[in-house]
mmCIF file of C-alpha atoms in Angstrom:
data_model
loop_
_atom_site.group_PDB
_atom_site.id
_atom_site.type_symbol
_atom_site.label_atom_id
_atom_site.label_comp_id
_atom_site.label_asym_id
_atom_site.label_seq_id
_atom_site.Cartn_x
_atom_site.Cartn_y
_atom_site.Cartn_z
ATOM 1 C CA MET A 1127 270.303 0.365 67.481
ATOM 2 C CA ASN A 1128 270.063 0.410 71.222
ATOM 3 C CA SER A 1129 270.852 -3.510 71.317
ATOM 4 C CA SER A 1130 273.995 -2.843 69.299
ATOM 5 C CA ASP A 1131 275.107 0.128 71.313
ATOM 6 C CA ALA A 1132 274.426 -1.764 74.638
ATOM 7 C CA SER A 1133 276.317 -5.000 73.411
ATOM 8 C CA ARG A 1134 279.151 -2.767 72.551
ATOM 9 C CA ASN A 1135 279.310 -0.747 76.082
ATOM 10 C CA GLU A 1136 279.538 -4.358 77.605
ATOM 11 C CA THR A 1137 282.589 -5.366 75.708
ATOM 12 C CA GLU A 1138 284.170 -2.021 75.571
ATOM 13 C CA PRO A 1139 283.918 -0.024 78.933
ATOM 14 C CA ARG A 1140 283.844 3.651 78.904
ATOM 15 C CA ASP A 1141 287.371 4.968 79.382
ATOM 16 C CA ALA A 1142 287.684 7.510 82.258
ATOM 17 C CA SER A 1143 290.705 9.491 80.835
ATOM 18 C CA PRO A 1144 290.084 12.734 78.967
ATOM 19 C CA PRO A 1145 290.953 13.226 75.242
ATOM 20 C CA ALA A 1146 294.641 13.892 74.834
ATOM 21 C CA ARG A 1147 294.185 17.288 73.030
ATOM 22 C CA LEU A 1148 291.949 18.787 75.602
ATOM 23 C CA ALA A 1149 293.767 21.624 77.839
ATOM 24 C CA GLY A 1150 292.830 24.530 79.987
ATOM 25 C CA GLU A 1151 289.060 25.519 80.021
ATOM 26 C CA ARG A 1152 287.990 22.641 77.746
ATOM 27 C CA LEU A 1153 289.685 20.072 80.065
ATOM 28 C CA GLU A 1154 287.841 21.511 83.051
ATOM 29 C CA ALA A 1155 284.600 21.293 81.314
ATOM 30 C CA TRP A 1156 285.226 17.881 80.329
ATOM 31 C CA TYR A 1157 285.971 17.022 83.835
ATOM 32 C CA ARG A 1158 282.760 18.748 85.051
ATOM 33 C CA LYS A 1159 280.718 16.761 82.541
ATOM 34 C CA SER A 1160 282.511 13.399 83.219
ATOM 35 C CA PRO A 1161 283.456 13.119 86.784
ATOM 36 C CA PRO A 1162 286.034 10.526 87.965
ATOM 37 C CA LEU A 1163 284.703 6.879 88.020
ATOM 38 C CA ALA A 1164 284.694 5.052 91.379
ATOM 39 C CA SER A 1165 287.072 2.164 91.900
ATOM 40 C CA ASP A 1166 284.194 -0.505 91.267
ATOM 41 C CA ASP A 1167 283.776 1.330 87.804
ATOM 42 C CA ARG A 1168 287.425 1.401 87.072
ATOM 43 C CA ARG A 1169 287.890 -2.334 87.455
ATOM 44 C CA PRO A 1170 285.957 -3.395 84.121
ATOM 45 C CA ILE A 1171 288.035 -0.793 82.297
ATOM 46 C CA GLN A 1172 291.189 -1.987 83.578
ATOM 47 C CA GLU A 1173 290.350 -5.712 83.014
ATOM 48 C CA TYR A 1174 289.446 -4.618 79.522
ATOM 49 C CA ASN A 1175 292.742 -2.862 78.804
ATOM 50 C CA ASP A 1176 294.561 -5.740 80.327
ATOM 51 C CA ARG A 1177 293.013 -8.122 78.195
ATOM 52 C CA ASN A 1178 293.750 -6.172 75.113
ATOM 53 C CA LEU A 1179 297.305 -5.974 76.198
ATOM 54 C CA ALA A 1180 297.342 -9.519 76.741
ATOM 55 C CA ILE A 1181 296.176 -10.257 73.351
ATOM 56 C CA SER A 1182 298.790 -8.126 71.767
ATOM 57 C CA ALA A 1183 301.560 -9.454 73.594
ATOM 58 C CA ALA A 1184 300.588 -12.924 72.936
ATOM 59 C CA THR A 1185 300.430 -12.062 69.368
ATOM 60 C CA ALA A 1186 303.846 -10.324 69.120
ATOM 61 C CA GLY A 1187 305.687 -13.150 71.209
ATOM 62 C CA LEU A 1188 303.920 -15.895 68.897
ATOM 63 C CA LEU A 1189 305.198 -14.029 65.736
ATOM 64 C CA VAL A 1190 308.890 -13.682 67.358
ATOM 65 C CA VAL A 1191 308.946 -17.092 68.389
ATOM 66 C CA THR A 1192 307.359 -18.552 65.039
ATOM 67 C CA PHE A 1193 309.953 -16.450 63.044
ATOM 68 C CA MET A 1194 312.877 -17.806 65.116
ATOM 69 C CA SER A 1195 311.620 -21.446 64.767
ATOM 70 C CA LEU A 1196 311.203 -21.138 60.977
ATOM 71 C CA VAL A 1197 314.595 -19.725 60.809
ATOM 72 C CA ASN A 1198 316.096 -22.404 62.852
ATOM 73 C CA VAL A 1199 314.847 -25.149 60.461
ATOM 74 C CA VAL A 1200 317.014 -23.758 57.674
ATOM 75 C CA ILE A 1201 319.950 -22.407 60.030
ATOM 76 C CA PRO A 1202 320.023 -24.294 63.080
ATOM 77 C CA VAL A 1203 321.337 -21.413 65.475
ATOM 78 C CA PHE A 1204 318.244 -20.227 67.523
ATOM 79 C CA GLY A 1205 317.562 -23.600 68.842
ATOM 80 C CA PRO A 1206 319.451 -23.356 72.054
ATOM 81 C CA PHE A 1207 317.955 -20.110 72.928
ATOM 82 C CA LEU A 1208 314.595 -21.090 72.328
ATOM 83 C CA ALA A 1209 315.321 -24.397 74.225
ATOM 84 C CA SER A 1210 316.335 -22.456 77.249
ATOM 85 C CA LEU A 1211 313.194 -20.160 77.167
ATOM 86 C CA LEU A 1212 311.313 -23.416 77.320
ATOM 87 C CA GLY A 1213 313.014 -24.498 80.331
ATOM 88 C CA ILE A 1214 311.998 -20.999 81.979
ATOM 89 C CA TRP A 1215 308.648 -21.568 81.024
ATOM 90 C CA LEU A 1216 308.754 -25.102 82.407
ATOM 91 C CA VAL A 1217 309.449 -23.780 85.767
ATOM 92 C CA ILE A 1218 307.267 -20.792 86.336
ATOM 93 C CA GLY A 1219 304.684 -21.342 83.512
ATOM 94 C CA ARG A 1220 301.046 -21.274 84.120
ATOM 95 C CA SER A 1221 298.919 -24.536 83.532
ATOM 96 C CA ASN A 1222 299.507 -28.114 84.282
ATOM 97 C CA LEU A 1223 303.047 -29.304 84.911
ATOM 98 C CA ILE A 1224 302.682 -32.647 83.029
ATOM 99 C CA ALA A 1225 301.091 -30.835 80.009
ATOM 100 C CA ARG A 1226 303.924 -28.582 79.853
ATOM 101 C CA CYS A 1227 306.557 -31.320 79.926
ATOM 102 C CA PHE A 1228 304.996 -33.001 76.876
ATOM 103 C CA SER A 1229 304.532 -29.475 75.315
ATOM 104 C CA VAL A 1230 308.356 -28.952 75.892
ATOM 105 C CA LEU A 1231 309.088 -32.319 74.280
ATOM 106 C CA ALA A 1232 307.055 -31.652 71.231
ATOM 107 C CA ALA A 1233 308.811 -28.178 70.834
ATOM 108 C CA LEU A 1234 312.184 -29.710 71.170
ATOM 109 C CA LEU A 1235 311.442 -32.449 68.505
ATOM 110 C CA PHE A 1236 310.193 -29.549 66.135
ATOM 111 C CA LEU A 1237 313.376 -27.586 66.751
ATOM 112 C CA THR A 1238 315.333 -30.645 65.926
ATOM 113 C CA PHE A 1239 313.752 -30.944 62.462
ATOM 114 C CA LYS A 1240 316.230 -29.287 60.173
ATOM 115 C CA ALA A 1241 318.226 -29.038 57.165
ATOM 116 C CA GLY A 1242 322.103 -29.001 57.046
ATOM 117 C CA ASN A 1243 325.295 -30.295 58.467
ATOM 118 C CA GLY A 1244 327.766 -29.020 60.722
ATOM 119 C CA ALA A 1245 330.233 -29.976 63.548
ATOM 120 C CA MET A 1246 327.675 -31.745 65.553
ATOM 121 C CA ASN A 1247 326.337 -33.534 62.369
ATOM 122 C CA ILE A 1248 322.849 -31.802 62.623
ATOM 123 C CA GLY A 1249 320.044 -33.732 60.749
ATOM 124 C CA MET A 1250 316.455 -34.629 60.761
ATOM 125 C CA TRP A 1251 315.733 -35.408 64.368
ATOM 126 C CA ASN A 1252 319.430 -35.916 65.011
ATOM 127 C CA GLU A 1253 319.924 -37.608 68.373
ATOM 128 C CA LEU A 1254 322.882 -35.425 69.184
ATOM 129 C CA TYR A 1255 321.262 -32.109 68.375
ATOM 130 C CA LEU A 1256 318.105 -33.101 70.368
ATOM 131 C CA ALA A 1257 320.495 -34.051 73.309
ATOM 132 C CA GLY A 1258 322.113 -30.702 72.951
ATOM 133 C CA LEU A 1259 318.748 -28.898 73.076
ATOM 134 C CA THR A 1260 317.436 -31.174 75.920
ATOM 135 C CA MET A 1261 320.508 -30.203 77.871
ATOM 136 C CA CYS A 1262 319.832 -26.402 77.383
ATOM 137 C CA THR A 1263 316.242 -26.960 78.472
ATOM 138 C CA PHE A 1264 317.222 -28.895 81.630
ATOM 139 C CA LEU A 1265 320.154 -26.484 82.724
ATOM 140 C CA ALA A 1266 317.851 -23.520 82.118
ATOM 141 C CA ALA A 1267 315.233 -25.104 84.203
ATOM 142 C CA VAL A 1268 317.398 -26.088 86.946
ATOM 143 C CA LEU A 1269 319.111 -22.335 87.200
ATOM 144 C CA SER A 1270 315.862 -20.777 86.783
ATOM 145 C CA TYR A 1271 314.417 -22.974 89.703
ATOM 146 C CA VAL A 1272 317.219 -22.086 91.903
ATOM 147 C CA LEU A 1273 316.995 -18.320 91.126
ATOM 148 C CA ALA A 1274 313.340 -18.383 91.553
ATOM 149 C CA LEU A 1275 313.880 -19.697 95.129
ATOM 150 C CA VAL A 1276 316.782 -17.115 96.025
ATOM 151 C CA VAL A 1277 315.781 -13.971 94.460
ATOM 152 C CA PRO A 1278 312.072 -13.564 95.415
ATOM 153 C CA ARG A 1279 313.376 -14.320 99.149
ATOM 154 C CA ALA A 1280 315.649 -11.201 98.884
ATOM 155 C CA TYR A 1281 312.662 -9.083 97.870
ATOM 156 C CA GLN A 1282 310.319 -10.544 100.363
ATOM 157 C CA ALA A 1283 308.078 -11.385 97.406
ATOM 158 C CA PRO A 1284 305.992 -14.452 96.613
ATOM 159 C CA SER A 1285 307.582 -17.200 94.475
ATOM 160 C CA ARG A 1286 306.483 -17.890 91.008
ATOM 161 C CA LEU A 1287 307.386 -21.537 91.496
ATOM 162 C CA ALA A 1288 304.472 -24.119 91.386
ATOM 163 C CA GLN A 1289 303.203 -25.798 94.455
ATOM 164 C CA PHE A 1290 302.600 -29.245 92.745
ATOM 165 C CA SER A 1291 300.796 -32.297 93.880
ATOM 166 C CA LEU A 1292 302.185 -35.907 94.191
ATOM 167 C CA ARG A 1293 300.909 -36.445 90.643
ATOM 168 C CA GLY A 1294 302.946 -33.365 89.345
ATOM 169 C CA LEU A 1295 305.791 -34.499 91.322
ATOM 170 C CA GLY A 1296 305.666 -37.902 89.571
ATOM 171 C CA GLY A 1297 305.293 -36.316 86.099
ATOM 172 C CA LEU A 1298 308.231 -33.989 87.018
ATOM 173 C CA ILE A 1299 310.460 -37.105 87.781
ATOM 174 C CA LEU A 1300 309.589 -38.843 84.702
ATOM 175 C CA ALA A 1301 310.485 -35.567 82.789
ATOM 176 C CA ILE A 1302 313.822 -35.461 84.392
ATOM 177 C CA GLY A 1303 314.465 -39.048 83.626
ATOM 178 C CA LEU A 1304 313.349 -38.597 79.919
ATOM 179 C CA ALA A 1305 315.525 -35.462 79.673
ATOM 180 C CA ALA A 1306 318.564 -37.397 81.006
ATOM 181 C CA ALA A 1307 317.924 -40.428 78.698
ATOM 182 C CA LEU A 1308 317.619 -37.980 75.540
ATOM 183 C CA THR A 1309 320.930 -36.365 76.582
ATOM 184 C CA ARG A 1310 322.696 -39.530 77.471
ATOM 185 C CA GLY A 1311 321.418 -41.502 74.380
ATOM 186 C CA GLY A 1312 322.186 -38.700 72.093
ATOM 187 C CA MET A 1313 325.863 -37.944 73.354
ATOM 188 C CA THR A 1314 326.987 -41.249 74.192
ATOM 189 C CA GLU A 1315 329.194 -41.649 71.011
ATOM 190 C CA PHE A 1316 330.059 -38.065 71.160
ATOM 191 C CA LEU A 1317 331.500 -38.345 74.786
ATOM 192 C CA GLN A 1318 333.210 -41.642 73.821
ATOM 193 C CA GLN A 1319 335.620 -39.926 71.490
ATOM 194 C CA PRO A 1320 339.228 -39.982 72.686
ATOM 195 C CA ALA A 1321 339.351 -36.214 72.035
ATOM 196 C CA TRP A 1322 337.127 -33.488 70.826
ATOM 197 C CA ASN A 1323 338.172 -30.896 68.286
ATOM 198 C CA VAL A 1324 338.078 -27.168 68.971
ATOM 199 C CA ASP A 1325 334.885 -26.734 67.059
ATOM 200 C CA GLN A 1326 333.022 -29.454 69.041
ATOM 201 C CA ARG A 1327 334.271 -28.168 72.188
ATOM 202 C CA ALA A 1328 333.073 -24.654 71.287
ATOM 203 C CA ILE A 1329 329.716 -25.823 70.511
ATOM 204 C CA VAL A 1330 329.309 -27.636 73.750
ATOM 205 C CA VAL A 1331 330.460 -24.557 75.816
ATOM 206 C CA SER A 1332 328.197 -22.223 73.583
ATOM 207 C CA PHE A 1333 325.126 -24.485 74.512
ATOM 208 C CA ILE A 1334 325.974 -24.222 78.266
ATOM 209 C CA ALA A 1335 326.671 -20.369 77.992
ATOM 210 C CA VAL A 1336 323.324 -19.726 76.408
ATOM 211 C CA SER A 1337 321.427 -21.600 79.175
ATOM 212 C CA VAL A 1338 323.335 -19.713 81.737
ATOM 213 C CA ASN A 1339 322.789 -16.388 80.033
ATOM 214 C CA THR A 1340 319.045 -17.084 79.246
ATOM 215 C CA ALA A 1341 318.408 -17.843 82.971
ATOM 216 C CA LEU A 1342 320.334 -14.713 84.013
ATOM 217 C CA VAL A 1343 318.191 -12.672 81.692
ATOM 218 C CA SER A 1344 315.160 -13.975 83.077
ATOM 219 C CA LEU A 1345 315.851 -12.714 86.464
ATOM 220 C CA ASN A 1346 313.027 -9.973 86.162
ATOM 221 C CA VAL A 1347 310.287 -12.250 85.357
ATOM 222 C CA LEU A 1348 311.232 -14.688 88.071
ATOM 223 C CA VAL A 1349 309.862 -11.994 90.532
ATOM 224 C CA PRO A 1350 306.267 -10.855 90.337
ATOM 225 C CA LYS A 1351 305.764 -7.563 88.518
ATOM 226 C CA ARG A 1352 304.906 -5.424 91.443
ATOM 227 C CA PHE A 1353 307.839 -6.227 93.622
ATOM 228 C CA ARG A 1354 310.573 -5.580 91.106
ATOM 229 C CA ASP A 1355 312.907 -2.630 91.012
ATOM 230 C CA ARG A 1356 315.508 -1.348 88.941
ATOM 231 C CA LYS A 1357 318.398 -2.896 90.978
ATOM 232 C CA LEU A 1358 317.342 -6.341 89.560
ATOM 233 C CA PHE A 1359 317.476 -5.093 86.188
ATOM 234 C CA TRP A 1360 320.833 -3.810 86.578
ATOM 235 C CA ILE A 1361 322.106 -6.762 88.041
ATOM 236 C CA SER A 1362 320.854 -8.980 85.263
ATOM 237 C CA VAL A 1363 322.445 -6.678 82.622
ATOM 238 C CA GLY A 1364 325.826 -6.701 84.572
ATOM 239 C CA MET A 1365 325.872 -10.355 84.835
ATOM 240 C CA VAL A 1366 324.989 -10.934 81.006
ATOM 241 C CA MET A 1367 326.955 -8.016 79.648
ATOM 242 C CA VAL A 1368 330.114 -7.893 81.805
ATOM 243 C CA VAL A 1369 330.582 -11.143 83.972
ATOM 244 C CA THR A 1370 329.764 -13.970 81.430
ATOM 245 C CA PRO A 1371 331.400 -12.354 78.420
ATOM 246 C CA ALA A 1372 334.663 -12.184 80.592
ATOM 247 C CA ILE A 1373 334.504 -15.776 81.239
ATOM 248 C CA GLU A 1374 333.471 -16.893 77.747
ATOM 249 C CA GLY A 1375 336.099 -14.292 76.178
ATOM 250 C CA SER A 1376 338.779 -15.968 78.089
ATOM 251 C CA ILE A 1377 337.864 -19.526 77.109
ATOM 252 C CA PHE A 1378 337.425 -18.707 73.328
ATOM 253 C CA SER A 1379 340.419 -16.491 73.392
ATOM 254 C CA ASN A 1380 342.623 -19.363 74.401
ATOM 255 C CA TRP A 1381 341.162 -21.945 72.118
ATOM 256 C CA PHE A 1382 340.940 -19.817 68.885
ATOM 257 C CA ARG A 1383 344.086 -17.787 69.463
ATOM 258 C CA ILE A 1384 342.057 -14.570 69.407
ATOM 259 C CA PRO A 1385 343.167 -11.147 71.557
ATOM 260 C CA LEU A 1386 341.074 -11.292 74.878
ATOM 261 C CA PRO A 1387 339.923 -7.726 74.441
ATOM 262 C CA ILE A 1388 338.567 -8.444 70.939
ATOM 263 C CA ALA A 1389 336.822 -11.825 72.035
ATOM 264 C CA VAL A 1390 335.177 -10.051 75.094
ATOM 265 C CA LEU A 1391 334.090 -7.115 73.143
ATOM 266 C CA GLY A 1392 332.621 -9.444 70.386
ATOM 267 C CA ILE A 1393 330.643 -11.738 72.884
ATOM 268 C CA ALA A 1394 329.369 -8.556 74.650
ATOM 269 C CA VAL A 1395 327.787 -7.155 71.620
ATOM 270 C CA LEU A 1396 326.408 -10.587 70.553
ATOM 271 C CA HIS A 1397 325.010 -10.763 74.151
ATOM 272 C CA ALA A 1398 323.456 -7.282 73.663
ATOM 273 C CA VAL A 1399 321.562 -8.346 70.847
ATOM 274 C CA VAL A 1400 320.355 -11.715 72.415
ATOM 275 C CA LEU A 1401 319.427 -9.795 75.690
ATOM 276 C CA MET A 1402 316.890 -7.540 73.627
ATOM 277 C CA ILE A 1403 315.558 -10.703 71.845
ATOM 278 C CA VAL A 1404 315.122 -12.731 74.874
ATOM 279 C CA TRP A 1405 313.470 -9.968 76.953
ATOM 280 C CA SER A 1406 311.098 -9.298 74.284
ATOM 281 C CA ILE A 1407 309.926 -12.674 74.143
ATOM 282 C CA LEU A 1408 309.799 -12.927 78.105
ATOM 283 C CA PHE A 1409 307.923 -9.744 78.538
ATOM 284 C CA CYS A 1410 305.480 -10.705 75.849
ATOM 285 C CA LEU A 1411 304.910 -14.048 77.396
ATOM 286 C CA GLU A 1412 304.516 -12.235 80.950
ATOM 287 C CA LEU A 1413 301.850 -9.873 79.430
ATOM 288 C CA ALA A 1414 300.135 -12.702 77.698
ATOM 289 C CA GLY A 1415 299.784 -14.405 81.211
ATOM 290 C CA ALA A 1416 302.006 -17.446 80.352
ATOM 291 C CA PHE A 1417 303.734 -17.145 83.703
ATOM 292 C CA ARG A 1418 302.395 -17.668 87.033
ATOM 293 C CA ASP A 1419 301.787 -14.869 89.369
ATOM 294 C CA GLU A 1420 300.997 -14.441 93.073
ATOM 295 C CA GLU A 1421 297.340 -14.624 92.688
ATOM 296 C CA ASP A 1422 297.618 -17.989 90.990
ATOM 297 C CA LEU A 1423 299.013 -19.559 94.215
ATOM 298 C CA PRO A 1424 296.778 -21.905 96.424
ATOM 299 C CA SER A 1425 294.955 -19.973 99.078
ATOM 300 C CA THR A 1426 295.099 -23.042 101.563
ATOM 301 C CA THR A 1427 297.231 -25.865 102.358
ATOM 302 C CA THR A 1428 294.640 -28.252 101.319
ATOM 303 C CA GLU A 1429 294.447 -26.774 97.763
ATOM 304 C CA ALA A 1430 298.371 -27.042 97.501
ATOM 305 C CA ALA A 1431 298.165 -30.733 98.690
ATOM 306 C CA THR A 1432 295.750 -31.675 96.232
ATOM 307 C CA GLY A 1433 297.287 -29.807 93.192
ATOM 308 C CA HIS A 1434 294.430 -27.484 92.925
ATOM 309 C CA TRP A 1435 296.697 -24.882 91.043
ATOM 310 C CA GLU A 1436 296.956 -27.261 88.113
ATOM 311 C CA GLU A 1437 293.257 -26.513 87.165
ATOM 312 C CA MET A 1438 293.967 -22.903 87.166
ATOM 313 C CA GLU A 1439 294.451 -21.181 83.997
#
C-alpha cells in the first residue's frame, strides 16, 4: 500500500493550487495547512504538467494530420497544406536534419498516393502531383527560413533555425537537389505545353498561394513563445486575411470573370477556415515539442561546429 502511494507520488507530484470551490475562511484554512511551495518544489509539478500537455497536444495534432491525410487519399485537396507544413517543420523542427529530410520525402510519397483524376491527372504516385507537393514544401521551407531570420531579429529573440554541421549541410544540399529533381522531372512535360488552360494555371497559382499563406500563418511559431506579442499575431492575420486575398482575388477574378469583391470575399472566408486549421496543427506541434526552442541551441561554438544539436531531442 505504501509502495504504491510512493510510486504514485513520484509520477504525480502534489499540486500547489487550492481546489476551485474553496473560498473565504475555507480557502484561508487550506493555505494555513498547505503553505506555498518553494521554487525547487514547484519545478517537478511544472514539468509534470508540461509533459501531460505535450502528450495531449501531440495526440490532438496527430489525429488532425491523420484525418487530413486519409481524406487526401480520397479527395486530394489537403496535400498542398500538409506539404507546406512539412516545409515549416523541416526548417525549425527538432531532431536530426537528415532524418527530417527523409521523413518529409516519405510523407510526400504517402500524400501522393490517391484515387481520382483531375486537371493535373492526379494518380497513384503521379509524378506531376508529387512535383507540385514538393514545390509546396520547398517554397514554404524557403519562405519560413527567410522569415525565421528576419522576424526574431525584430523581437531581439533567439532564432529557431538549426546550427547544423558540415554533415547536416551536405544532407541539406542533397535534399534541395532531390526536391529540384522531383519538381523538374514531374513538371517537364507539363511545362513544355504550348499553352496552359485556365484550370491548370489556377492549380499552379493555388499551390503557390497555399505555400505562401502557410508560411505567413507560421509567423507566430517562428519566434520562441516567451518573446511573442499580439502585434505578431495581428500581422499574421492581416497578411493572410487582407493582403493575400486581395492579390489572389484579382488574379482569379480576371481568369474566371468573377466580380472582384465576390472573389476577394470568398478567398478571405476560405483563408479564415484554413487559418484555424493550420494554427491548430502548428500550436499542437509546438506544445508537443516538435519545434526547436532557444534551450536547444548549442551552448558553445564547438558544439555548433560539431553538430551537437543533432543529438538533442
